Short mmCIF file of C-alpha atoms and ligand atoms in Angstrom, two decimals:
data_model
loop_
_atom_site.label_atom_id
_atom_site.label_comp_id
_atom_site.label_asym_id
_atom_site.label_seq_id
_atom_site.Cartn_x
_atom_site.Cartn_y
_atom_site.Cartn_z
CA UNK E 1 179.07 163.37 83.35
CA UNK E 2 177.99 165.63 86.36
CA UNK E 3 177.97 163.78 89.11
CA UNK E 4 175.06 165.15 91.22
CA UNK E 5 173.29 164.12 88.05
CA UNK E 6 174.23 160.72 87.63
CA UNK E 7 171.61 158.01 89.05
CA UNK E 8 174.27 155.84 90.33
CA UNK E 9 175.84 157.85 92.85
CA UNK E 10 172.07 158.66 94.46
CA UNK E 11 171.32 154.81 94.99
CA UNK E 12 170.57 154.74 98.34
CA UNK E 13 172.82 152.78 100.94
CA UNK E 14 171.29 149.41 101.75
CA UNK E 15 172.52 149.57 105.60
CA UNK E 16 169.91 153.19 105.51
CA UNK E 17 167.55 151.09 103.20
CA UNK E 18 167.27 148.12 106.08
CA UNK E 19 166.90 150.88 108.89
CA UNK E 20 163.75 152.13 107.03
CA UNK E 21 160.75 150.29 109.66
CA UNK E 22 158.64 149.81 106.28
CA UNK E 23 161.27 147.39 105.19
CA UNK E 24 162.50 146.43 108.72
CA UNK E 25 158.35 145.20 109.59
CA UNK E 26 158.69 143.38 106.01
CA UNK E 27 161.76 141.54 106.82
CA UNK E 28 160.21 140.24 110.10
CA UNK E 29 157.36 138.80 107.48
CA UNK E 30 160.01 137.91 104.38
CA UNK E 31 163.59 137.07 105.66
CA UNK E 32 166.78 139.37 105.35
CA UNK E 33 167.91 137.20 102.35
CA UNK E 34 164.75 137.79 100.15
CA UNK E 35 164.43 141.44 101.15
CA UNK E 36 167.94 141.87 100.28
CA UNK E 37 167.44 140.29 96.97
CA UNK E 38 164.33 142.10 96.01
CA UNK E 39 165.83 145.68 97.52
CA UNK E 40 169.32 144.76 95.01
CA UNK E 41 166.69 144.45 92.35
CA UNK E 42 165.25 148.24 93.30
CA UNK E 43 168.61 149.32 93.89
CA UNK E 44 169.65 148.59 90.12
CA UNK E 45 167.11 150.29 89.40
CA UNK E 46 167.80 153.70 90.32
CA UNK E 47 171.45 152.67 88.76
CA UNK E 48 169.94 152.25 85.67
CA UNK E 49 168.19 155.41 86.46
CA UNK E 50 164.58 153.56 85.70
CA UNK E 51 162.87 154.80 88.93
CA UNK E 52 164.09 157.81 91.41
CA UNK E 53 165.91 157.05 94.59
CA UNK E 54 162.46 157.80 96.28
CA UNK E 55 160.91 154.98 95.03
CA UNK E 56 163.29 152.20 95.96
CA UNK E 57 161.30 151.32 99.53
CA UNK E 58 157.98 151.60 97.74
CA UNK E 59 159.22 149.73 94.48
CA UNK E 60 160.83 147.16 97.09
CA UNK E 61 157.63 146.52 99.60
CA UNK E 62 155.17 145.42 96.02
CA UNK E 63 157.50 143.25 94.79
CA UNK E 64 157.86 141.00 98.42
CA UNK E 65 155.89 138.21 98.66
CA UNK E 66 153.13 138.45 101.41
CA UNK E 67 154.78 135.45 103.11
CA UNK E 68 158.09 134.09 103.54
CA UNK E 69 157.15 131.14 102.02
CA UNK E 70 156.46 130.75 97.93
CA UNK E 71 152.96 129.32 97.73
CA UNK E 72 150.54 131.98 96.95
CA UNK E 73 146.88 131.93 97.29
CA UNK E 74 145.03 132.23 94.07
CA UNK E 75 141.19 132.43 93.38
CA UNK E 76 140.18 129.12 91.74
CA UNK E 77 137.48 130.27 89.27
CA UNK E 78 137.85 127.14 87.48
CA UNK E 79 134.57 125.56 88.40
CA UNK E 80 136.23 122.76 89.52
CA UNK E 81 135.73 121.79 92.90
CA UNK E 82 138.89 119.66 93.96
CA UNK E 83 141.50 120.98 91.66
CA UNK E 84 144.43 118.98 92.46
CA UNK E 85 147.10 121.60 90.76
CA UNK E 86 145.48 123.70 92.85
CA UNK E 87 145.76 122.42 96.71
CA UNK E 88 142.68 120.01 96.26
CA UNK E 89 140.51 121.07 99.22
CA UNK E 90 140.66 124.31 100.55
CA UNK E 91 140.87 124.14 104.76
CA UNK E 92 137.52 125.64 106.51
CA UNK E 93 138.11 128.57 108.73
CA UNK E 94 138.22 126.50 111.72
CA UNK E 95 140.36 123.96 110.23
CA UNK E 96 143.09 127.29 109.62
CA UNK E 97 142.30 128.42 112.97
CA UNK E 98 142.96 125.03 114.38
CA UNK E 99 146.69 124.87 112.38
CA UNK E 100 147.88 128.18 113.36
CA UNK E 101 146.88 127.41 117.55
CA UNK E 102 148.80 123.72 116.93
CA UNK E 103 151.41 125.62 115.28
CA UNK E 104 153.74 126.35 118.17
CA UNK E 105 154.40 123.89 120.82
CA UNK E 106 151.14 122.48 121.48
CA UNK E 107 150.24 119.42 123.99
CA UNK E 108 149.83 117.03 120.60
CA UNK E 109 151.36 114.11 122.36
CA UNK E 110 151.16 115.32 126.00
CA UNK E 111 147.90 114.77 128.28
CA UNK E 112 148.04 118.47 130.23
CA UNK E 113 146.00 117.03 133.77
CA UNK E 114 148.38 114.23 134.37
CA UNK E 115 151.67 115.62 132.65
CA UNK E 116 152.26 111.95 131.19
CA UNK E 117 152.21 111.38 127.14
CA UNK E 118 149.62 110.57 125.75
CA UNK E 119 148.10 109.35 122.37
CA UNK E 120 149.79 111.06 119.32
CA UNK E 121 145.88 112.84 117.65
CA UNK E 122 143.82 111.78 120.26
CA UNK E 123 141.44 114.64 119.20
CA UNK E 124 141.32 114.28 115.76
CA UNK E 125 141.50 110.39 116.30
CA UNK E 126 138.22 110.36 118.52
CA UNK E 127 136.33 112.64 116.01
CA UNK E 128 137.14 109.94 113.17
CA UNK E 129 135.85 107.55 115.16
CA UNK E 130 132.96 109.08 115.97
CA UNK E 131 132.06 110.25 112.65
CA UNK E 132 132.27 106.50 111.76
CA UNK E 133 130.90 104.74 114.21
CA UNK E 134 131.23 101.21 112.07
CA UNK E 135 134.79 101.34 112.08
CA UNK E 136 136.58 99.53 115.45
CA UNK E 137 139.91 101.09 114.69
CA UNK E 138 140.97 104.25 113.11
CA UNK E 139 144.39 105.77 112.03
CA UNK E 140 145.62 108.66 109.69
CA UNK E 141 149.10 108.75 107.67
CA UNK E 142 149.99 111.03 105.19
CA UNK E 143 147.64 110.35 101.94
CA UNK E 144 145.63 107.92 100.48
CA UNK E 145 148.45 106.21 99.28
CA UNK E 146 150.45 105.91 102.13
CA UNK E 147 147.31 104.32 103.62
CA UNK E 148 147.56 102.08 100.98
CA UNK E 149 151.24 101.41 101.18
CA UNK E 150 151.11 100.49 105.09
CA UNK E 151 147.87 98.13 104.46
CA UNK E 152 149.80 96.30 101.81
CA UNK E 153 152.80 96.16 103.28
CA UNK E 154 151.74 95.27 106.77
CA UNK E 155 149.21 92.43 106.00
CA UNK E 156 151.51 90.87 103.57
CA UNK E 157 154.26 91.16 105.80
CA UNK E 158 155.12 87.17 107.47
CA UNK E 159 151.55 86.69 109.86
CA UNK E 160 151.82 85.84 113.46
CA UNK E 161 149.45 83.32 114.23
CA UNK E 162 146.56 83.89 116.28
CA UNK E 163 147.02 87.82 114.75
CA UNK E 164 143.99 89.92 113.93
CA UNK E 165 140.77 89.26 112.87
CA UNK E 166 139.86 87.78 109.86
CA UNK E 167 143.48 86.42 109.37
CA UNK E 168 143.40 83.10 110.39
CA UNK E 169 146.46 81.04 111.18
CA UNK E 170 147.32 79.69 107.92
CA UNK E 171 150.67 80.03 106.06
CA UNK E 172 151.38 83.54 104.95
CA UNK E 173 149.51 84.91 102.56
CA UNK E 174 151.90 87.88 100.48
CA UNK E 175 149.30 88.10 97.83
CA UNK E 176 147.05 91.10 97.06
CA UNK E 177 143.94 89.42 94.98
CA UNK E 178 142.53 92.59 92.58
CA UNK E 179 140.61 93.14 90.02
CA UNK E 180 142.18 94.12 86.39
CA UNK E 181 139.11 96.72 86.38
CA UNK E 182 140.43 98.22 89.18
CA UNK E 183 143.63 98.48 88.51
CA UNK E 184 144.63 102.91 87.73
CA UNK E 185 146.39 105.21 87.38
CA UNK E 186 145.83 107.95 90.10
CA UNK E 187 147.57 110.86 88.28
CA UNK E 188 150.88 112.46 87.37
CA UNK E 189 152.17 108.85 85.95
CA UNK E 190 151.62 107.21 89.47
CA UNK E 191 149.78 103.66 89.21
CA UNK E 192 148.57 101.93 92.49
CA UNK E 193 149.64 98.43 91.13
CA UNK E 194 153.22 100.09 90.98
CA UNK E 195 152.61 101.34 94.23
CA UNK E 196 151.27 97.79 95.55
CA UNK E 197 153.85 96.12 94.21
CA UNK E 198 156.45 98.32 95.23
CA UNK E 199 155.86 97.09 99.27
CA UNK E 200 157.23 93.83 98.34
CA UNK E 201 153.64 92.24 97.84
CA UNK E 202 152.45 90.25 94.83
CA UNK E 203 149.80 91.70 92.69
CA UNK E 204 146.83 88.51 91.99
CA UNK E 205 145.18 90.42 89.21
CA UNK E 206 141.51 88.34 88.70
CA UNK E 207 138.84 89.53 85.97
CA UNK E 208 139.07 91.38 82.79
CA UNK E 209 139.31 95.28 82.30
CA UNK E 210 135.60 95.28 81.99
CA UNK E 211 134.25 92.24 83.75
CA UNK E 212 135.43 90.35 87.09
CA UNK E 213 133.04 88.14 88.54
CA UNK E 214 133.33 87.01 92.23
CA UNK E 215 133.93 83.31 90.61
CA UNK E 216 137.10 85.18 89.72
CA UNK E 217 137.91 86.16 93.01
CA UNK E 218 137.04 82.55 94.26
CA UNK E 219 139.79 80.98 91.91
CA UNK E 220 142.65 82.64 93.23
CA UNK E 221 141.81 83.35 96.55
CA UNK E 222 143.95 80.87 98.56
CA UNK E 223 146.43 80.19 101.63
CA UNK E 224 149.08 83.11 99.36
CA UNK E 225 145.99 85.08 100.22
CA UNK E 226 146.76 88.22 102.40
CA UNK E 227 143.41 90.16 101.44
CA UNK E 228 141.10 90.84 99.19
CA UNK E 229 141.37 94.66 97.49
CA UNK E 230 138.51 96.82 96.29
CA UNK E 231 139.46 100.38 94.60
CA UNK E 232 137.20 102.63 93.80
CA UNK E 233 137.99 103.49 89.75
CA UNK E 234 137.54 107.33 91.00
CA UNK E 235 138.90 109.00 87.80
CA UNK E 236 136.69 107.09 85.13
CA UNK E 237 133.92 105.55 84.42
CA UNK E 238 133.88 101.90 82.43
CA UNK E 239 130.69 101.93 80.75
CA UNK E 240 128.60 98.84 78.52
CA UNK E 241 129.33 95.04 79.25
CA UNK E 242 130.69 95.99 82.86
CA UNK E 243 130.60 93.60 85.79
CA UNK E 244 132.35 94.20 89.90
CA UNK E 245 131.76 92.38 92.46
CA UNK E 246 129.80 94.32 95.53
CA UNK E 247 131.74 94.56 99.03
CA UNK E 248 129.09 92.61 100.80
CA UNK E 249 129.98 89.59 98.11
CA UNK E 250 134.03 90.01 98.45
CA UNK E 251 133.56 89.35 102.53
CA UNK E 252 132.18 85.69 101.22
CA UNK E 253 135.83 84.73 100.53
CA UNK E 254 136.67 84.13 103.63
CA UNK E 255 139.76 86.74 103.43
CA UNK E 256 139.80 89.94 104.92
CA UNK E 257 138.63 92.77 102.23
CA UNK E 258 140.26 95.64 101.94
CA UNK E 259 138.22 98.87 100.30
CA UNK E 260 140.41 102.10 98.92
CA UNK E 261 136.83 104.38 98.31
CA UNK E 262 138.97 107.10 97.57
CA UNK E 263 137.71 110.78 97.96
CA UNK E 264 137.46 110.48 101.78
CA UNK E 265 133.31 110.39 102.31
CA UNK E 266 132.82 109.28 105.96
CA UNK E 267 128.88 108.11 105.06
CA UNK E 268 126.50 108.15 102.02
CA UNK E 269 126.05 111.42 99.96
CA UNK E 270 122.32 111.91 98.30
CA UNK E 271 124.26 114.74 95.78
CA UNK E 272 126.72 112.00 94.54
CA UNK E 273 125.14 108.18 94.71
CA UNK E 274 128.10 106.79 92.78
CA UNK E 275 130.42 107.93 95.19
CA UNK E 276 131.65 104.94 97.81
CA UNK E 277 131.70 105.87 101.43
CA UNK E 278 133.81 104.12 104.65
CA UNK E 279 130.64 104.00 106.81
CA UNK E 280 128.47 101.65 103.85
CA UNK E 281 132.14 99.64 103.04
CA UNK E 282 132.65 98.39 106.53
CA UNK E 283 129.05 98.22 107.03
CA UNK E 284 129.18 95.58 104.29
CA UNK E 285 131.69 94.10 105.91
CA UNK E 286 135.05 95.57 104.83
CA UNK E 287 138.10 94.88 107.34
CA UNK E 288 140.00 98.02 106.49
CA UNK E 289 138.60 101.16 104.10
CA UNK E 290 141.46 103.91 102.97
CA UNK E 291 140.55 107.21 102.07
CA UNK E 292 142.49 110.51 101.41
CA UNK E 293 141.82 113.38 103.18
CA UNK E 294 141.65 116.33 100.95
CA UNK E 295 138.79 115.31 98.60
CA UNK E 296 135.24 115.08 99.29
CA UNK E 297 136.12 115.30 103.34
CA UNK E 298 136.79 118.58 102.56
CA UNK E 299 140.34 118.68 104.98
CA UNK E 300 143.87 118.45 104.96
CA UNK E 301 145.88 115.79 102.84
CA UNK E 302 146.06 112.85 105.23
CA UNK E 303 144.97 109.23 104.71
CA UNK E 304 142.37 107.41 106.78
CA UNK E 305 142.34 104.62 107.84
CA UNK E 306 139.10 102.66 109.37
CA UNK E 307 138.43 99.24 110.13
CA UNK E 308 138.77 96.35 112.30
CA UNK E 309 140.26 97.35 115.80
CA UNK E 310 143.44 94.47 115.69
CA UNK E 311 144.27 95.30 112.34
CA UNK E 312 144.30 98.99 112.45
CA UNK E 313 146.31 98.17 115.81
CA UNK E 314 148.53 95.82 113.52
CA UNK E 315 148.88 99.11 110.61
CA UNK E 316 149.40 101.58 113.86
CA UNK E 317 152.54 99.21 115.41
CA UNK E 318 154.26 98.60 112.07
CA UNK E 319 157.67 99.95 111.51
CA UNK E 320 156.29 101.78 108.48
CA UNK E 321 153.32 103.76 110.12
CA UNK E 322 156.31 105.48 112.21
CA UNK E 323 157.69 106.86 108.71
CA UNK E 324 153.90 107.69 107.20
CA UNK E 325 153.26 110.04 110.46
CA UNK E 326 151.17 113.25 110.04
CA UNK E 327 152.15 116.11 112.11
CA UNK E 328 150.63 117.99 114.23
CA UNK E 329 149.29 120.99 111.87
CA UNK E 330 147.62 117.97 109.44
CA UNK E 331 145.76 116.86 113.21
CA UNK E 332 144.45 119.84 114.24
CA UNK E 333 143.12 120.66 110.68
CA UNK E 334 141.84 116.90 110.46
CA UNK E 335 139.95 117.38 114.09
CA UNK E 336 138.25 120.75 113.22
CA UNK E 337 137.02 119.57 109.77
CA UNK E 338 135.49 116.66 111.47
CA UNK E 339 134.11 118.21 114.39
CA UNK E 340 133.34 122.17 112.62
CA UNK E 341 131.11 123.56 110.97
CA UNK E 342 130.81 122.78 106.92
CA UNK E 343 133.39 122.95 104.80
CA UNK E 344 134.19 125.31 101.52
CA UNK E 345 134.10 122.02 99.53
CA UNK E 346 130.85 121.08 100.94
CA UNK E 347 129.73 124.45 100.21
CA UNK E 348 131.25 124.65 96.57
CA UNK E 349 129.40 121.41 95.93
CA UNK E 350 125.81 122.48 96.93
CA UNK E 351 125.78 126.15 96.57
CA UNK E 352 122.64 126.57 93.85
CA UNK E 353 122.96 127.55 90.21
CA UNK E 354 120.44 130.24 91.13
CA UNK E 355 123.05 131.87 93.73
CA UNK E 356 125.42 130.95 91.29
CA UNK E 357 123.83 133.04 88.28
CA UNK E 358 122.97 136.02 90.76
CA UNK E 359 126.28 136.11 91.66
CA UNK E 360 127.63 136.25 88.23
CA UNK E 361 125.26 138.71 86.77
CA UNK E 362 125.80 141.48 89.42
CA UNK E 363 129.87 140.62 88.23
CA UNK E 364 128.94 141.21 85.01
CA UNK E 365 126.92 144.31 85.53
CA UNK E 366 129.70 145.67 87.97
CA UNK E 367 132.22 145.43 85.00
CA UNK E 368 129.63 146.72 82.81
CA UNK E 369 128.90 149.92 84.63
CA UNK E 370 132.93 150.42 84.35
CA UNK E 371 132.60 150.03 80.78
CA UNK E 372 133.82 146.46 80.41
CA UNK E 373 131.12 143.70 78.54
CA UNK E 374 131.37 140.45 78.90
CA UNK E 375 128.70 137.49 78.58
CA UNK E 376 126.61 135.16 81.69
CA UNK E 377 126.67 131.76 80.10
CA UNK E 378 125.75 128.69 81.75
CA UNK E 379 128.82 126.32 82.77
CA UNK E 380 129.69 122.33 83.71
CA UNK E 381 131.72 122.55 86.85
CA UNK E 382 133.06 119.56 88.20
CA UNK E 383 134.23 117.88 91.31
CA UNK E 384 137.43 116.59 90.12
CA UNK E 385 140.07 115.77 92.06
CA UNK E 386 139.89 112.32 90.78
CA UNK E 387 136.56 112.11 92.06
CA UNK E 388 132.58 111.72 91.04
CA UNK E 389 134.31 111.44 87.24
CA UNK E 390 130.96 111.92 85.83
CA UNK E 391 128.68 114.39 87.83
CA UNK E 392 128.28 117.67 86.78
CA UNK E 393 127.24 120.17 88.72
CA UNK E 394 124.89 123.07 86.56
CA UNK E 395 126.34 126.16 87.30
CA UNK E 396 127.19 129.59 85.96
CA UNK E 397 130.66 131.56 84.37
CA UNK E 398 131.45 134.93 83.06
CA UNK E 399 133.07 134.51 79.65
CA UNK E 400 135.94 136.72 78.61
CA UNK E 401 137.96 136.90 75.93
CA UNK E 402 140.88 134.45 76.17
CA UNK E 403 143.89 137.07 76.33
CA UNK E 404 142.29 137.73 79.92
CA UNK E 405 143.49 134.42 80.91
CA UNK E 406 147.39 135.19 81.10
CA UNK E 407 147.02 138.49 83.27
CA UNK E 408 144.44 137.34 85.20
CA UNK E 409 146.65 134.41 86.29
CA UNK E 410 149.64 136.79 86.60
CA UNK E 411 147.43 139.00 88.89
CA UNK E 412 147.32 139.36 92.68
CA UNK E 413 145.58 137.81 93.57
CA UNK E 414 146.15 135.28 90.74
CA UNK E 415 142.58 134.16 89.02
CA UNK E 416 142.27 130.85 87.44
CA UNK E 417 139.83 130.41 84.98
CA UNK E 418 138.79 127.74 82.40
CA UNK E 419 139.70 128.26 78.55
CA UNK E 420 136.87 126.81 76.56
CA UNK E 421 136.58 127.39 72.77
CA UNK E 422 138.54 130.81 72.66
CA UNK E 423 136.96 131.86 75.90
CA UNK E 424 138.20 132.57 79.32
CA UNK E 425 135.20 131.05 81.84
CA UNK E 426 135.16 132.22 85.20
CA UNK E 427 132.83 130.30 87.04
CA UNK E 428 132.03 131.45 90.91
CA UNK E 429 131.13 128.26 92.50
CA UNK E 430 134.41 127.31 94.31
CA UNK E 431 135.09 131.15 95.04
CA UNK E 432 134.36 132.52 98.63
CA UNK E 433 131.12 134.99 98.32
CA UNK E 434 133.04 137.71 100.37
CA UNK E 435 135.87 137.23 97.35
CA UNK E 436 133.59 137.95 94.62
CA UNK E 437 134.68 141.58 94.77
CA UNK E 438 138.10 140.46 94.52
CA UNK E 439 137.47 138.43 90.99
CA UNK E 440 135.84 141.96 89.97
CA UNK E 441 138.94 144.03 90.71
CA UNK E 442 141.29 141.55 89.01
CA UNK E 443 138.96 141.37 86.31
CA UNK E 444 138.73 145.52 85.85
CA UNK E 445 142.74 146.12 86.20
CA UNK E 446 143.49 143.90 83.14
CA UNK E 447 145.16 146.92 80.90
CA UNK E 448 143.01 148.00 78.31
CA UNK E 449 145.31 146.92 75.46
CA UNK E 450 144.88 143.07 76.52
CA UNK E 451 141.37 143.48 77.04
CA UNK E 452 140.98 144.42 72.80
CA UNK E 453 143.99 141.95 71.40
C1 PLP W 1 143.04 109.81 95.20
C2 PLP W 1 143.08 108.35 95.30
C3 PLP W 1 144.19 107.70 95.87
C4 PLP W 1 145.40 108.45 96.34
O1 PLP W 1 145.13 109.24 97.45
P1 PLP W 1 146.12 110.44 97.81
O2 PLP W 1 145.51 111.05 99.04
O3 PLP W 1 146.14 111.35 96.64
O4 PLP W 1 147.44 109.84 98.07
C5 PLP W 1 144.17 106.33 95.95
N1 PLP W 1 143.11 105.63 95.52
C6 PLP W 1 142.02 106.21 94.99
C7 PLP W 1 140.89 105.36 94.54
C8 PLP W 1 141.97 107.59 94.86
O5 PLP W 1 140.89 108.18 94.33
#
């Protein structure tokens, strides 16, 4: 073979590849290792003569990853407001402004005018608190389930007497009294009574699957007694011969009631009545409400906690809480989606079908005009996200043929759509307006021969 000819003695050198400052900016952004990895790739490449030694830098820079990190943004097209494959909420702009100034070393647990420490999340601390005025107390752990975990585990744990409110100074109580309705499954196999159980405290189960009655309640409630739980049955609906027992019933027992509402709404929303919110639960009378952080609130995944002053106090002291910390990024977003403006989930839920259709239909006639067809049909979306299980919100979604699905998804940015009945529905509600153009671009670089399969 000549040897001026052959592709393998032109690969370029990777010491003169790493000088190039294309590839030296991208390895500030990506990490020597993964640059090196993706540049080997290029490199065999022009061994196996496939692309010209020219192309190895250009070949190399669109196959990094924007970040150094793996998770990539994607357009959620779904219709489907809190997607939880997909992130759940999406953080507002000042919630992602808020993480990346907390993201160095930031005074988080430092009071700057007296240069003492200071309260871990003051800010984002005082905003829950003032966003719920009802509530005496207020913490935040990781999720909704850790909130869970440290109620159950702390106010089962052996009682001091005289201890917070509500718990008198009888015997301790280690049982959880609960109603079989409430009783689920909160997704990928994980069960709150599992969960419950799992902090050492005994499950009381009262009622049927259908039907508890606060007689129920009444008959096992007791000195074992530790509280009281509520749970909001977010992912379903039990519908027919149904009976629960109200909040402002449960606080009749005598025991302290503990309410898990959920999706994380701080007070009463007209667009979703079913939904339970802290502000109405402690109103009632509640000791302690848990919520997660990342549904209807709209912020980062975190669990709340609101209730009583001692107990929260009692949660806040507990070995455990010191294990369920949030960090300082989860804070910072927490604070700004309290205190900033509205966010893209409170936006996704109440933009109009009107916009909705407009939107879609200039989409539609965008792809048109490049010689692409596709229908405007009318489209469920949902909140999901284990929440509002049986609102739907009216709304609109471009239908495609299905074999857009895969490349679409493959894309970048990737597009996630819904497949319905041998259609690929793209529905704009949870996309940013000032992305639409971006759906349209994915949507016109799916290769013709897709497009006709
Ligand atoms: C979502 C949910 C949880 C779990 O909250 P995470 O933040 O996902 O840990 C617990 N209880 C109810 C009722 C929920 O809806």
């Amino acid at each position: 073979m000549n040897g001026a000819a052959d592709p393998r003695r032109r690969v370029p050198r990777t010491d003169v590849l790493l000088a190039d400052p294309r590839l030296a900016a991208a390895e500030a952004t990506v990490g020597r290792a993964r640059l090196k990895a993706v540049l080997g790739a290029a490199q065999d490449r022009v061994r196996r003569g496939e692309i010209a030694p020219e192309e190895v830098v250009p070949v190399t820079l669109a196959a990094l990853p924007e970040t150094a990190a793996g998770l990539r943004p994607v357009l959620n097209a779904t219709g489907v407001v809190l997607h939880t494959n997909l992130g759940r909420a999406p953080l507002s702009a000042a919630a992602v402004d808020a993480v990346v100034a907390a993201a160095g070393h930031t005074d988080v647990e430092l009071d700057l005018r007296t240069g003492r420490r200071a309260r871990r999340g003051r800010g984002a601390l005082a905003a829950l608190a003032a966003a719920v005025p009802a509530a005496g107390g207020v913490h935040v752990v990781n999720n909704g389930a850790a909130a869970l975990a440290l109620a159950a585990t702390a106010l089962t744990a052996v009682r001091q007497t005289g201890g917070a409110a509500g718990l008198g100074d009888g015997p301790a109580g280690r049982e959880i009294v609960v109603s079989r309705g409430e009783l689920v499954e909160i997704g990928d196999g994980f069960r709150l009574p599992d969960l419950l159980a799992s902090t050492g405290a005994t499950l009381r189960e009262v009622g049927t699957t259908n039907r508890t009655a606060l007689a129920d309640y009444a008959a096992a409630v007791g000195p074992g007694t530790a509280f009281v739980l509520k749970v909001h049955p977010s992912n379903f609906v039990v519908r027919g011969f149904t009976a629960a027992v109200p909040v402002d019933e449960l606080v009749t027992l005598g025991v302290p009631v503990v309410v898990d509402i959920g999706s994380g709404l701080l007070a009463p929303d007209p667009l979703l009545p079913d939904e339970p919110d802290a502000a109405s639960a402690l109103r009632a009378g509640a000791a302690l409400v848990t919520a997660s952080g990342d549904k209807l609130l709209g912020g980062p995944q975190a669990g709340l906690l609101l209730g009583d002053a001692e107990l929260v106090e009692l949660l806040r002291r507990h070995p455990l809480a010191r294990a369920l910390r949030v960090d300082k990024l989860t804070l910072a977003a927490l604070e700004a989606t309290l205190t900033g403006p509205e966010t893209p989930t409170w936006r996704a839920l109440r933009t109009t079908p009107a916009a909705l259709r407009l939107r879609t239909e200039r989409l539609r006639d965008q792809l048109a005009a490049a010689g692409l067809r596709a229908e405007v049909v009318p489209h469920d979306a949902v909140v999901g996200g284990g929440g509002a299980p049986e609102v739907t919100l009216d709304s609109w979604a471009l239908a495609l043929p299905e074999e857009y699905a895969e490349p679409l998804r493959l894309g970048d940015p990737p597009v996630l759509g819904r497949l319905e009945r041998g259609r690929l529905l793209l529905d704009l509600r949870c996309v940013p307006v000032d992305r639409d153009e971006a759906v349209r671009a994915a949507v016109a670089r799916v290769p013709r021969g897709r497009r006709e399969s």
